[in-house]
XYZ file of C-alpha atoms in Angstrom:
249
model
C 0.163 -0.030 0.359
C 1.346 3.585 -0.952
C 0.421 6.649 -0.008
C 0.935 9.942 -0.964
C -1.135 12.784 0.798
C 1.972 15.594 1.108
C 0.369 18.019 2.735
C -2.348 16.483 4.297
C -3.434 14.232 7.016
C -4.153 10.183 6.403
C -5.931 8.640 8.716
C -6.080 4.646 8.815
C -7.892 3.774 11.606
C -10.135 1.271 11.341
C -9.684 -1.410 13.545
C -10.415 -4.518 11.073
C -7.785 -3.018 8.634
C -5.001 -5.925 7.746
C -2.326 -4.572 5.415
C -0.762 -7.769 3.751
C 2.254 -6.035 2.142
C 4.339 -2.835 3.378
C 2.514 -0.189 4.182
C 4.435 3.452 2.770
C 3.325 6.951 3.159
C 4.097 10.485 3.025
C 2.141 12.799 4.507
C 1.492 14.929 7.523
C 0.062 13.889 10.592
C -0.367 9.797 9.432
C -2.143 7.287 11.518
C -2.339 3.256 10.923
C -4.090 1.339 12.373
C -3.493 -3.403 11.422
C -5.530 -5.906 12.701
C -2.501 -8.200 12.212
C 1.121 -7.993 12.351
C 1.979 -4.751 10.052
C 5.045 -3.722 7.620
C 6.120 -0.284 7.383
C 7.881 0.669 3.765
C 9.876 3.912 3.238
C 7.744 6.727 4.444
C 8.133 10.543 5.190
C 5.821 11.930 7.560
C 6.248 15.920 8.676
C 3.037 16.420 10.568
C 3.754 17.787 14.268
C 0.295 17.074 15.521
C -0.242 13.390 16.106
C 3.129 13.442 14.042
C 3.295 9.087 12.760
C 0.675 7.052 15.442
C 1.041 2.967 13.787
C -1.122 0.891 16.510
C -0.948 -3.504 15.265
C -2.173 -6.527 16.252
C 1.557 -8.811 15.975
C 4.500 -7.600 15.130
C 6.211 -4.350 13.134
C 8.491 -4.484 11.098
C 10.091 -2.435 8.463
C 11.028 -3.394 4.537
C 14.421 -3.834 4.526
C 15.377 -0.883 2.798
C 13.929 1.804 3.234
C 13.278 4.523 5.707
C 11.557 5.894 8.049
C 11.667 9.876 8.041
C 9.653 11.714 10.892
C 9.427 15.147 12.155
C 6.600 14.900 14.969
C 6.464 12.534 17.758
C 6.757 8.139 16.542
C 3.980 6.184 18.528
C 4.368 2.331 17.680
C 1.969 0.064 19.812
C 2.361 -3.594 19.408
C 0.851 -4.930 22.614
C 2.953 -7.880 23.392
C 3.930 -8.101 19.964
C 7.810 -7.089 19.280
C 8.766 -3.879 17.208
C 11.872 -3.946 14.610
C 12.992 -0.743 13.419
C 16.142 -1.412 12.712
C 17.258 0.420 9.189
C 20.042 2.278 9.614
C 18.813 5.152 7.209
C 15.673 6.353 9.859
C 15.393 9.202 10.533
C 13.102 10.426 14.030
C 13.470 14.145 15.205
C 11.305 14.363 17.780
C 10.923 11.321 20.355
C 9.708 7.370 19.657
C 7.821 6.267 21.675
C 7.035 2.367 21.649
C 4.894 -0.217 23.829
C 5.800 -3.952 22.668
C 7.876 -6.896 23.466
C 11.463 -7.533 22.289
C 12.164 -3.905 20.768
C 15.113 -2.437 18.626
C 15.154 0.421 17.284
C 17.799 2.486 15.417
C 18.004 5.847 14.700
C 20.396 6.009 11.849
C 22.697 9.495 11.925
C 20.235 11.336 13.347
C 19.713 11.930 17.705
C 17.389 9.104 18.781
C 15.000 10.275 22.013
C 12.984 7.975 23.338
C 9.813 8.813 25.102
C 7.902 7.284 27.620
C 8.142 2.991 26.624
C 6.572 -0.066 28.217
C 9.029 -2.780 27.106
C 8.234 -6.627 27.918
C 11.536 -8.661 27.291
C 14.695 -6.341 26.095
C 15.160 -3.094 23.875
C 17.790 -2.623 21.767
C 19.305 1.207 20.770
C 21.285 2.412 18.186
C 21.896 5.666 16.973
C 24.387 7.381 15.475
C 24.137 11.369 15.623
C 27.086 13.482 14.640
C 24.832 17.141 15.070
C 25.320 17.660 18.805
C 26.493 15.579 21.934
C 23.610 14.153 22.404
C 22.904 10.665 20.134
C 20.626 9.120 22.464
C 18.639 10.617 25.096
C 14.775 9.640 26.756
C 12.411 11.944 27.797
C 10.205 10.269 29.926
C 10.044 7.030 31.977
C 11.598 3.957 29.441
C 10.225 0.704 31.576
C 12.520 -2.716 29.821
C 11.252 -6.008 31.492
C 14.091 -7.588 30.249
C 17.921 -6.047 28.992
C 19.100 -2.926 27.935
C 21.309 -2.563 25.266
C 22.718 1.054 24.120
C 25.185 1.905 21.335
C 26.208 5.125 20.080
C 27.838 4.050 17.155
C 29.752 7.719 16.092
C 32.769 9.083 17.137
C 31.678 11.449 20.228
C 28.368 10.480 20.381
C 26.572 10.294 24.409
C 24.499 8.798 25.871
C 22.211 10.019 28.475
C 19.099 8.171 29.470
C 17.827 9.208 33.573
C 14.252 8.012 33.389
C 15.116 4.401 33.197
C 13.312 1.128 35.433
C 15.088 -1.707 33.924
C 14.617 -5.365 35.659
C 17.560 -6.924 33.630
C 20.462 -5.786 33.079
C 22.136 -2.414 31.371
C 24.702 -2.690 28.369
C 26.584 0.846 27.351
C 28.403 1.028 24.631
C 30.244 4.716 22.828
C 32.613 6.219 20.541
C 35.899 8.391 20.713
C 35.283 10.276 23.571
C 31.395 9.916 24.096
C 29.765 9.961 27.771
C 27.501 7.206 29.162
C 24.722 8.974 31.721
C 22.242 6.359 32.865
C 19.833 6.733 35.850
C 17.668 3.870 36.828
C 14.574 3.487 39.574
C 15.986 0.369 41.187
C 19.279 -1.071 41.087
C 21.503 -1.723 38.757
C 22.719 -4.741 36.850
C 25.599 -3.916 34.607
C 26.414 -6.393 31.479
C 29.057 -4.917 29.055
C 30.240 -1.359 28.943
C 32.673 -0.227 26.880
C 32.580 4.156 27.419
C 35.072 6.426 25.442
C 34.457 9.191 27.748
C 32.641 9.645 31.062
C 30.644 7.281 32.986
C 28.123 8.849 35.498
C 25.265 6.380 36.750
C 22.652 6.193 39.997
C 21.001 3.775 41.150
C 17.886 5.323 42.904
C 16.461 2.647 45.135
C 18.886 -1.401 45.115
C 22.273 -2.168 44.703
C 25.134 -2.029 41.730
C 26.625 -5.124 40.732
C 28.177 -7.643 37.602
C 27.209 -10.211 38.483
C 23.609 -11.603 39.060
C 21.805 -13.887 41.520
C 23.951 -16.718 41.427
C 27.514 -14.914 41.748
C 27.983 -15.273 37.617
C 29.608 -12.992 36.011
C 27.174 -10.445 33.576
C 29.909 -8.592 31.723
C 32.915 -6.541 31.956
C 33.714 -2.499 31.665
C 35.751 -0.594 30.536
C 36.033 3.365 30.964
C 37.999 5.672 29.335
C 36.793 8.671 31.378
C 36.027 8.989 34.925
C 33.106 6.983 36.469
C 31.140 7.928 39.275
C 28.857 5.826 40.437
C 25.646 6.937 42.928
C 23.553 5.107 45.303
C 20.552 6.928 46.384
C 18.947 4.559 48.630
C 20.389 3.707 52.059
C 22.305 0.457 52.646
C 22.814 -0.765 49.175
C 26.727 -2.103 47.999
C 28.281 -1.393 45.050
C 30.335 -4.217 43.878
C 32.713 -3.820 40.468
C 34.819 -6.925 41.134
C 35.194 -8.263 37.464
C 39.015 -8.875 37.285
C 39.391 -8.131 33.763
C 37.861 -4.630 34.592
C 39.541 -1.431 32.937
C 38.724 2.130 34.408
C 41.320 4.625 32.990
C 40.161 7.695 34.862
């Protein structure tokens, strides 16, 4: 399905809609509902009132080799199904808000801002923004029932996610002198963390560790800049005891 509306809105919100092939749309504010799985094709959405609003009764994926270029807020609700928007040519100007199970988002070479989201399983975020320092940020509570993996793969791009509610492990990767700042509503369980700049991490209500409950290693840390760990609540430990850790700063 290909719809070109240029300077007009596109509203396809009947609950019984079922698009078997990819859906590609050019328009202002765009709303799409599919009763089943939905494949998103190349789309350019320039509106900022409702932005790009997608509801699906199954998994939401992208057609290979296509890009989502979205000016306003992107809202994807796949319920308890997976969301995979992993094409490296994507460009999200405003926040991306996701409801889904296992979720993977690639912001391409633009800044990736995650708004209020509820993820039942793992969340994987990638961006390569060179326009300013903050490559990957959050603007609302990001609730993750599984593990969080955040990678800024452009030189000197930062990660700044300070409204996290992650149950599983957290893995962070920056390139060059990129910094990473995270704050979690509970404790912090670190998997692999490789930060070219400084790491600042806050556990609001729990311990900070690199091991699971059985004592097994979750990952290692390689921090080229300074490392600052804050535990906000009393009587919680910080244990970063993996022999291969490398703290340069």
